[in-house]
Short mmCIF file of C-alpha atoms in Angstrom, two decimals:
data_model
loop_
_atom_site.label_atom_id
_atom_site.label_comp_id
_atom_site.label_asym_id
_atom_site.label_seq_id
_atom_site.Cartn_x
_atom_site.Cartn_y
_atom_site.Cartn_z
CA MET I 1 -4.23 -9.48 -18.21
CA SER I 2 -4.52 -5.69 -16.85
CA ALA I 3 -6.92 -4.50 -13.94
CA THR I 4 -7.59 -1.75 -16.39
CA SER I 5 -9.65 -4.08 -18.69
CA HIS I 6 -12.20 -5.74 -15.85
CA THR I 7 -15.07 -4.29 -14.07
CA ILE I 8 -15.93 -5.73 -11.19
CA THR I 9 -19.48 -5.97 -9.56
CA ALA I 10 -20.38 -6.82 -6.38
CA SER I 11 -23.95 -7.05 -4.30
CA ARG I 12 -24.65 -3.34 -5.06
CA ALA I 13 -21.55 -1.17 -6.03
CA SER I 14 -19.60 -1.87 -9.31
CA ALA I 15 -16.00 -0.71 -9.50
CA GLU I 16 -14.77 1.11 -12.96
CA PRO I 17 -12.14 2.99 -14.21
CA LEU I 18 -12.64 6.52 -13.45
CA PRO I 19 -13.07 8.71 -16.71
CA GLU I 20 -11.14 12.20 -16.94
CA ASP I 21 -14.17 14.37 -16.77
CA LYS I 22 -14.70 12.27 -13.35
CA SER I 23 -11.38 13.87 -11.36
CA GLU I 24 -13.18 16.58 -9.47
CA GLU I 25 -16.29 14.46 -8.37
CA ALA I 26 -13.65 12.05 -6.97
CA LEU I 27 -11.53 14.94 -5.22
CA ALA I 28 -14.54 16.00 -3.99
CA PHE I 29 -15.20 12.44 -2.26
CA LEU I 30 -11.43 12.16 -1.27
CA ALA I 31 -11.66 15.58 0.70
CA GLU I 32 -14.57 14.59 2.81
CA ARG I 33 -11.26 12.73 4.63
CA PRO I 34 -8.39 14.95 3.39
CA LEU I 35 -5.81 14.07 5.73
CA HIS I 36 -6.79 9.68 5.40
CA THR I 37 -6.39 10.55 1.49
CA VAL I 38 -3.90 12.98 1.43
CA ILE I 39 -1.83 10.16 -0.64
CA MET I 40 -4.38 9.31 -3.52
CA ALA I 41 -6.09 13.27 -3.69
CA GLY I 42 -2.29 14.51 -4.33
CA LEU I 43 -1.18 12.00 -7.03
CA LEU I 44 -4.91 12.62 -8.89
CA ARG I 45 -4.22 16.41 -8.76
CA GLU I 46 -1.21 15.71 -10.24
CA HIS I 47 -1.23 13.14 -12.41
CA GLY I 48 -4.67 12.81 -13.68
CA LEU I 49 -6.29 9.53 -13.50
CA SER I 50 -3.22 7.21 -14.82
CA VAL I 51 0.04 7.79 -12.72
CA PRO I 52 3.46 7.22 -13.92
CA ALA I 53 5.53 6.34 -10.86
CA PRO I 54 4.72 3.70 -8.95
CA ARG I 55 2.48 2.91 -12.01
CA GLY I 56 -1.23 2.64 -10.99
CA ARG I 57 -5.37 4.05 -12.24
CA PHE I 58 -7.88 5.23 -10.35
CA TYR I 59 -11.01 3.64 -10.10
CA GLY I 60 -14.53 4.24 -8.64
CA CYS I 61 -17.03 2.59 -6.85
CA ARG I 62 -20.85 3.84 -7.59
CA GLN I 63 -24.32 2.13 -5.70
CA ARG I 64 -25.73 1.02 -8.59
CA HIS I 65 -29.26 2.79 -8.13
CA SER I 66 -28.35 6.23 -6.84
CA GLY I 67 -24.81 6.13 -9.26
CA LEU I 68 -23.45 7.88 -6.41
CA LEU I 69 -19.47 7.23 -5.14
CA GLU I 70 -19.25 4.57 -2.41
CA GLY I 71 -14.94 4.22 -3.13
CA VAL I 72 -12.10 5.50 -4.75
CA ALA I 73 -8.93 3.61 -4.81
CA LEU I 74 -5.77 3.90 -6.80
CA ILE I 75 -4.93 -0.14 -8.08
CA GLY I 76 -1.25 -1.10 -9.49
CA ARG I 77 2.15 -1.32 -7.76
CA ALA I 78 0.97 0.75 -4.76
CA THR I 79 -2.41 0.58 -4.55
CA LEU I 80 -4.38 2.30 -1.78
CA PHE I 81 -8.42 2.71 -1.14
CA GLU I 82 -11.30 5.00 0.62
CA ALA I 83 -14.05 2.96 0.39
CA HIS I 84 -17.39 4.15 2.49
CA THR I 85 -19.14 0.83 2.33
CA HIS I 86 -18.81 -2.82 2.34
CA ASP I 87 -19.27 -3.29 -1.12
CA ALA I 88 -17.25 -0.73 -2.61
CA LEU I 89 -14.30 -2.21 -0.16
CA ILE I 90 -15.33 -6.30 -1.81
CA ALA I 91 -14.95 -4.61 -5.32
CA PHE I 92 -11.54 -2.43 -4.66
CA ALA I 93 -10.80 -5.96 -3.35
CA GLU I 94 -11.67 -8.34 -5.93
CA LEU I 95 -10.04 -5.59 -8.81
CA ALA I 96 -6.65 -5.69 -7.34
CA ARG I 97 -6.74 -9.08 -7.44
CA GLU I 98 -6.97 -9.22 -11.09
CA SER I 99 -3.93 -7.39 -11.68
CA PRO I 100 -0.73 -8.91 -11.98
CA SER I 101 1.27 -5.75 -10.95
CA VAL I 102 0.04 -5.15 -7.28
CA HIS I 103 3.08 -5.10 -5.07
CA MET I 104 2.03 -3.02 -2.08
CA ILE I 105 -1.02 -2.53 -0.66
CA MET I 106 -2.12 -0.26 1.76
CA GLY I 107 -5.10 0.38 4.22
CA GLU I 108 -6.30 1.64 7.96
CA GLU I 109 -5.58 -1.51 10.10
CA ALA I 110 -9.27 -2.62 9.65
CA GLU I 111 -10.30 -2.16 6.50
CA LEU I 112 -6.98 -3.65 4.88
CA ASN I 113 -7.80 -6.83 7.12
CA GLN I 114 -11.21 -6.68 5.63
CA PHE I 115 -9.74 -5.98 1.85
CA LEU I 116 -7.46 -9.14 2.14
CA GLY I 117 -10.34 -11.05 3.28
CA HIS I 118 -11.71 -10.74 -0.44
CA TYR I 119 -8.04 -10.56 -2.01
CA ASP I 120 -6.70 -13.53 -1.47
CA ARG I 121 -4.92 -14.93 -5.02
CA ASP I 122 -5.04 -18.07 -5.44
CA GLY I 123 -3.00 -19.10 -2.17
CA GLN I 124 -0.93 -16.20 -2.58
CA LYS I 125 1.00 -15.75 0.93
CA PRO I 126 2.30 -11.90 1.43
CA ARG I 127 6.10 -11.66 2.10
CA CYS I 128 5.87 -9.41 5.07
CA PHE I 129 3.03 -6.94 7.05
CA ARG I 130 3.96 -3.66 8.66
CA GLN I 131 2.02 -1.82 11.02
CA GLU I 132 2.44 2.15 10.53
CA LEU I 133 1.36 5.09 12.39
CA PHE I 134 0.35 7.80 10.59
CA TYR I 135 1.06 11.06 12.10
CA GLN I 136 -0.14 14.97 11.42
CA PHE I 137 2.05 18.03 12.01
CA THR I 138 0.93 21.42 12.13
CA ARG I 139 3.64 23.49 13.83
CA SER I 140 7.23 23.59 13.74
CA ASP I 141 9.84 23.42 16.52
CA THR I 142 10.58 27.32 17.73
CA ALA I 143 13.35 26.03 19.86
CA THR I 144 15.32 24.28 17.15
CA GLU I 145 17.28 25.99 14.40
CA GLY I 146 16.87 25.29 10.80
CA SER I 147 19.14 23.42 8.90
CA GLN I 148 20.12 26.30 6.15
CA GLY I 149 21.93 23.47 4.13
CA LEU I 150 18.49 21.44 2.98
CA ARG I 151 17.71 21.99 -0.13
CA GLN I 152 15.64 20.40 -2.81
CA ALA I 153 17.96 17.42 -4.70
CA THR I 154 19.38 17.61 -8.77
CA LEU I 155 19.65 14.78 -10.86
CA GLU I 156 23.70 15.47 -9.92
CA HIS I 157 22.61 13.77 -6.30
CA LEU I 158 21.17 10.91 -7.74
CA ASP I 159 23.33 8.27 -6.88
CA LYS I 160 23.15 9.31 -3.08
CA VAL I 161 19.64 9.73 -3.24
CA VAL I 162 19.16 6.28 -4.72
CA SER I 163 21.69 4.09 -2.52
CA ALA I 164 19.90 5.84 0.64
CA HIS I 165 16.56 4.93 -0.12
CA ALA I 166 17.29 1.37 -1.87
CA GLU I 167 18.86 1.17 1.71
CA MET I 168 15.37 2.29 3.45
CA VAL I 169 13.58 -0.10 1.61
CA ALA I 170 15.50 -2.69 2.55
CA GLU I 171 14.54 -2.46 5.59
CA GLU I 172 10.97 -2.04 5.27
CA THR I 173 10.34 -4.92 2.94
CA GLY I 174 13.70 -7.50 3.41
CA LEU I 175 14.41 -7.05 -0.34
CA ASN I 176 17.19 -4.44 -1.83
CA PRO I 177 15.40 -2.93 -4.77
CA LEU I 178 18.87 -2.45 -6.55
CA ASP I 179 19.02 -6.01 -6.63
CA VAL I 180 15.52 -7.29 -7.88
CA ASP I 181 15.41 -4.07 -10.28
CA PRO I 182 17.81 -1.43 -10.58
CA ALA I 183 17.02 0.27 -13.40
CA GLY I 184 13.03 1.05 -12.62
CA PHE I 185 13.85 1.86 -8.77
CA ARG I 186 16.64 4.13 -9.94
CA GLU I 187 13.99 5.42 -12.55
CA ARG I 188 11.66 5.96 -9.76
CA CYS I 189 13.91 7.47 -7.92
CA ALA I 190 14.94 10.03 -10.43
CA ALA I 191 11.46 10.74 -11.32
CA ARG I 192 10.96 12.03 -7.80
CA VAL I 193 14.30 13.70 -7.92
CA ALA I 194 13.21 16.03 -11.46
CA ARG I 195 9.96 16.45 -10.33
CA GLY I 196 11.52 18.76 -6.87
CA LYS I 197 10.27 16.33 -4.29
CA VAL I 198 13.29 14.86 -3.09
CA TRP I 199 14.93 17.01 -0.43
CA THR I 200 18.72 16.61 0.96
CA LEU I 201 21.61 18.00 3.22
CA ILE I 202 24.92 17.17 1.46
CA GLU I 203 27.92 18.48 3.58
CA GLN I 204 31.18 17.68 1.97
CA GLY I 205 30.02 16.00 -0.33
CA LYS I 206 28.30 13.75 1.76
CA LEU I 207 24.46 12.70 1.83
CA ILE I 208 23.82 13.57 5.91
CA PHE I 209 19.46 13.83 5.34
CA LYS I 210 16.89 13.24 2.77
CA ALA I 211 13.10 13.47 2.93
CA ASP I 212 10.46 13.13 0.17
CA VAL I 213 7.67 14.83 0.38
CA ILE I 214 5.66 13.09 -2.31
CA THR I 215 2.11 14.65 -2.25
CA GLU I 216 0.51 17.93 -1.88
CA THR I 217 -3.17 19.47 -1.58
CA PRO I 218 -4.37 22.54 -0.33
CA GLU I 219 -5.25 20.73 3.38
CA ALA I 220 -1.74 19.07 3.64
CA ALA I 221 1.45 17.33 2.16
CA TYR I 222 2.66 13.91 2.60
CA VAL I 223 6.30 13.12 3.66
CA GLU I 224 8.06 9.71 3.43
CA GLY I 225 11.57 8.29 2.87
CA VAL I 226 13.25 10.37 5.79
CA TRP I 227 16.47 9.57 6.60
CA VAL I 228 19.19 10.30 8.13
CA SER I 229 23.09 8.47 7.57
CA PRO I 230 23.82 6.15 10.68
CA GLN I 231 27.28 7.98 10.25
CA HIS I 232 25.43 11.41 11.97
CA ARG I 233 22.55 9.66 13.67
CA HIS I 234 22.16 11.30 17.16
CA GLU I 235 24.01 14.33 16.44
CA GLY I 236 20.81 16.91 15.68
CA TYR I 237 20.98 16.71 12.13
CA GLY I 238 17.63 14.97 12.07
CA ARG I 239 16.14 17.86 13.95
CA ARG I 240 17.57 20.84 12.65
CA CYS I 241 16.54 18.81 8.77
CA TRP I 242 13.23 18.15 9.65
CA THR I 243 12.70 21.85 11.41
CA GLN I 244 13.63 23.21 7.86
CA LEU I 245 11.58 21.27 6.40
CA SER I 246 8.33 21.82 8.19
CA ARG I 247 8.72 25.18 8.43
CA ALA I 248 8.62 25.20 4.32
CA LEU I 249 6.24 22.92 4.07
CA LEU I 250 3.70 24.95 6.94
CA GLN I 251 4.27 28.39 5.04
CA ARG I 252 2.12 27.34 2.43
CA LEU I 253 -0.43 24.57 3.76
CA PRO I 254 -1.85 24.21 6.88
CA SER I 255 -0.04 20.69 8.20
CA PHE I 256 1.48 17.74 6.83
CA CYS I 257 1.62 14.26 7.44
CA GLY I 258 3.68 10.80 7.36
CA PHE I 259 3.76 7.41 8.57
CA VAL I 260 6.40 5.88 10.70
CA ASN I 261 6.72 1.94 11.63
CA VAL I 262 5.31 0.70 15.08
CA GLU I 263 8.53 -1.36 15.55
CA ASN I 264 10.67 1.76 15.08
CA ALA I 265 10.91 2.99 17.89
CA VAL I 266 13.08 6.13 17.96
CA ALA I 267 11.29 7.34 14.73
CA HIS I 268 8.38 7.09 16.73
CA ALA I 269 9.65 8.58 19.69
CA PHE I 270 11.44 11.36 16.93
CA TYR I 271 7.90 12.29 15.59
CA GLU I 272 6.61 12.07 19.08
CA ARG I 273 8.86 15.11 19.78
CA MET I 274 8.30 16.87 17.10
CA GLY I 275 4.71 17.34 17.41
CA GLY I 276 2.70 15.01 15.63
CA THR I 277 -0.19 14.57 16.42
CA LEU I 278 -1.69 10.71 16.07
CA LEU I 279 -4.48 10.07 13.49
CA GLY I 280 -4.69 6.06 13.26
CA THR I 281 -3.02 2.88 13.13
CA TYR I 282 -2.44 1.11 8.56
CA ARG I 283 -1.13 -1.59 7.90
CA LYS I 284 1.38 -2.40 4.35
CA VAL I 285 1.15 -5.51 2.81
CA TYR I 286 3.87 -6.72 0.16
CA LEU I 287 2.95 -9.33 -2.10
#
C-alpha cells in the first residue's frame, strides 16, 4: 500500500500529506535552514506537493496540541526529511517504512542514524551506505578562465548524458541503472534535460563535462552529478567548466551547494580548491 494512504501518529506528533494550501507554510518552515533544505524547498517550489521524478510526496508533521509544523519530509523513491523534534523524526521513519517505493534515504549523519533506528522494515538490510560532505559555494574562481562552450544540454545530447550519469550511479550504488531500469532511468534523465537542468561541455561530438542544477530557491541552487570524461581528467576541464557554471549561478543567486562522497579524495580536494565551505556531514542509505 502506498504511503499516501497512511497517517502515522507518534506520541505527540502526526505525519500527514500536506494539503495544497499549506505549501507556503512548508516553505517557510524549510527556510529556517535554507541551505540544508535546498533540495526539498526547490522541489516543492517547482513541482508542488507531488514530485514526478524521482516520484515522491510531501508530508508535514505537526505538534498535536498547537498544530505547528515540527517537520517536513519528501517520502518516495528519494526520501529526505527536516525534523525539528524527535517525535517528527519517528513519524517520518514509520511513514517511510510503509512506502514500498523508497529506494534511497538521505539525512544529516546523526539524524539519519536515529531515523533508521525507527525505520527497520522486516529485517531489510541496506544495500550500501555512503557518507557525504556538504559544501556551500559563494564565489567563483577569478583566476581561471571559464569554459565558454558550457551550455544547457538539449535532448539531442540525451544519449551522452544518460551514459555519463549511469556511470556515476553505478560507481555510487554498485548497480548500473541501465541494467536495472533502463527505460525509467532514461526518462528521468530526459526530464532533467528538458527542464534545462543539465549543463554540458561537448567538443567534437564528445561529452567532456556535465553537471546537474537540480533545484533553485531564492537562497541557493543545488548541484549534483558533476562528471568529467575519464579521457580528459587532469586537463583543467573540470576547473574551467566549474568556474563558468559558478559564474552563471552566482549572477542570480547568493550561493550554491553540493555533496561529495567522503571517500572520493579527488573530488573532495577539488571542492576545497574551488572555495567550498563545509557545512556538514550527511549519509545516504540505498535499499
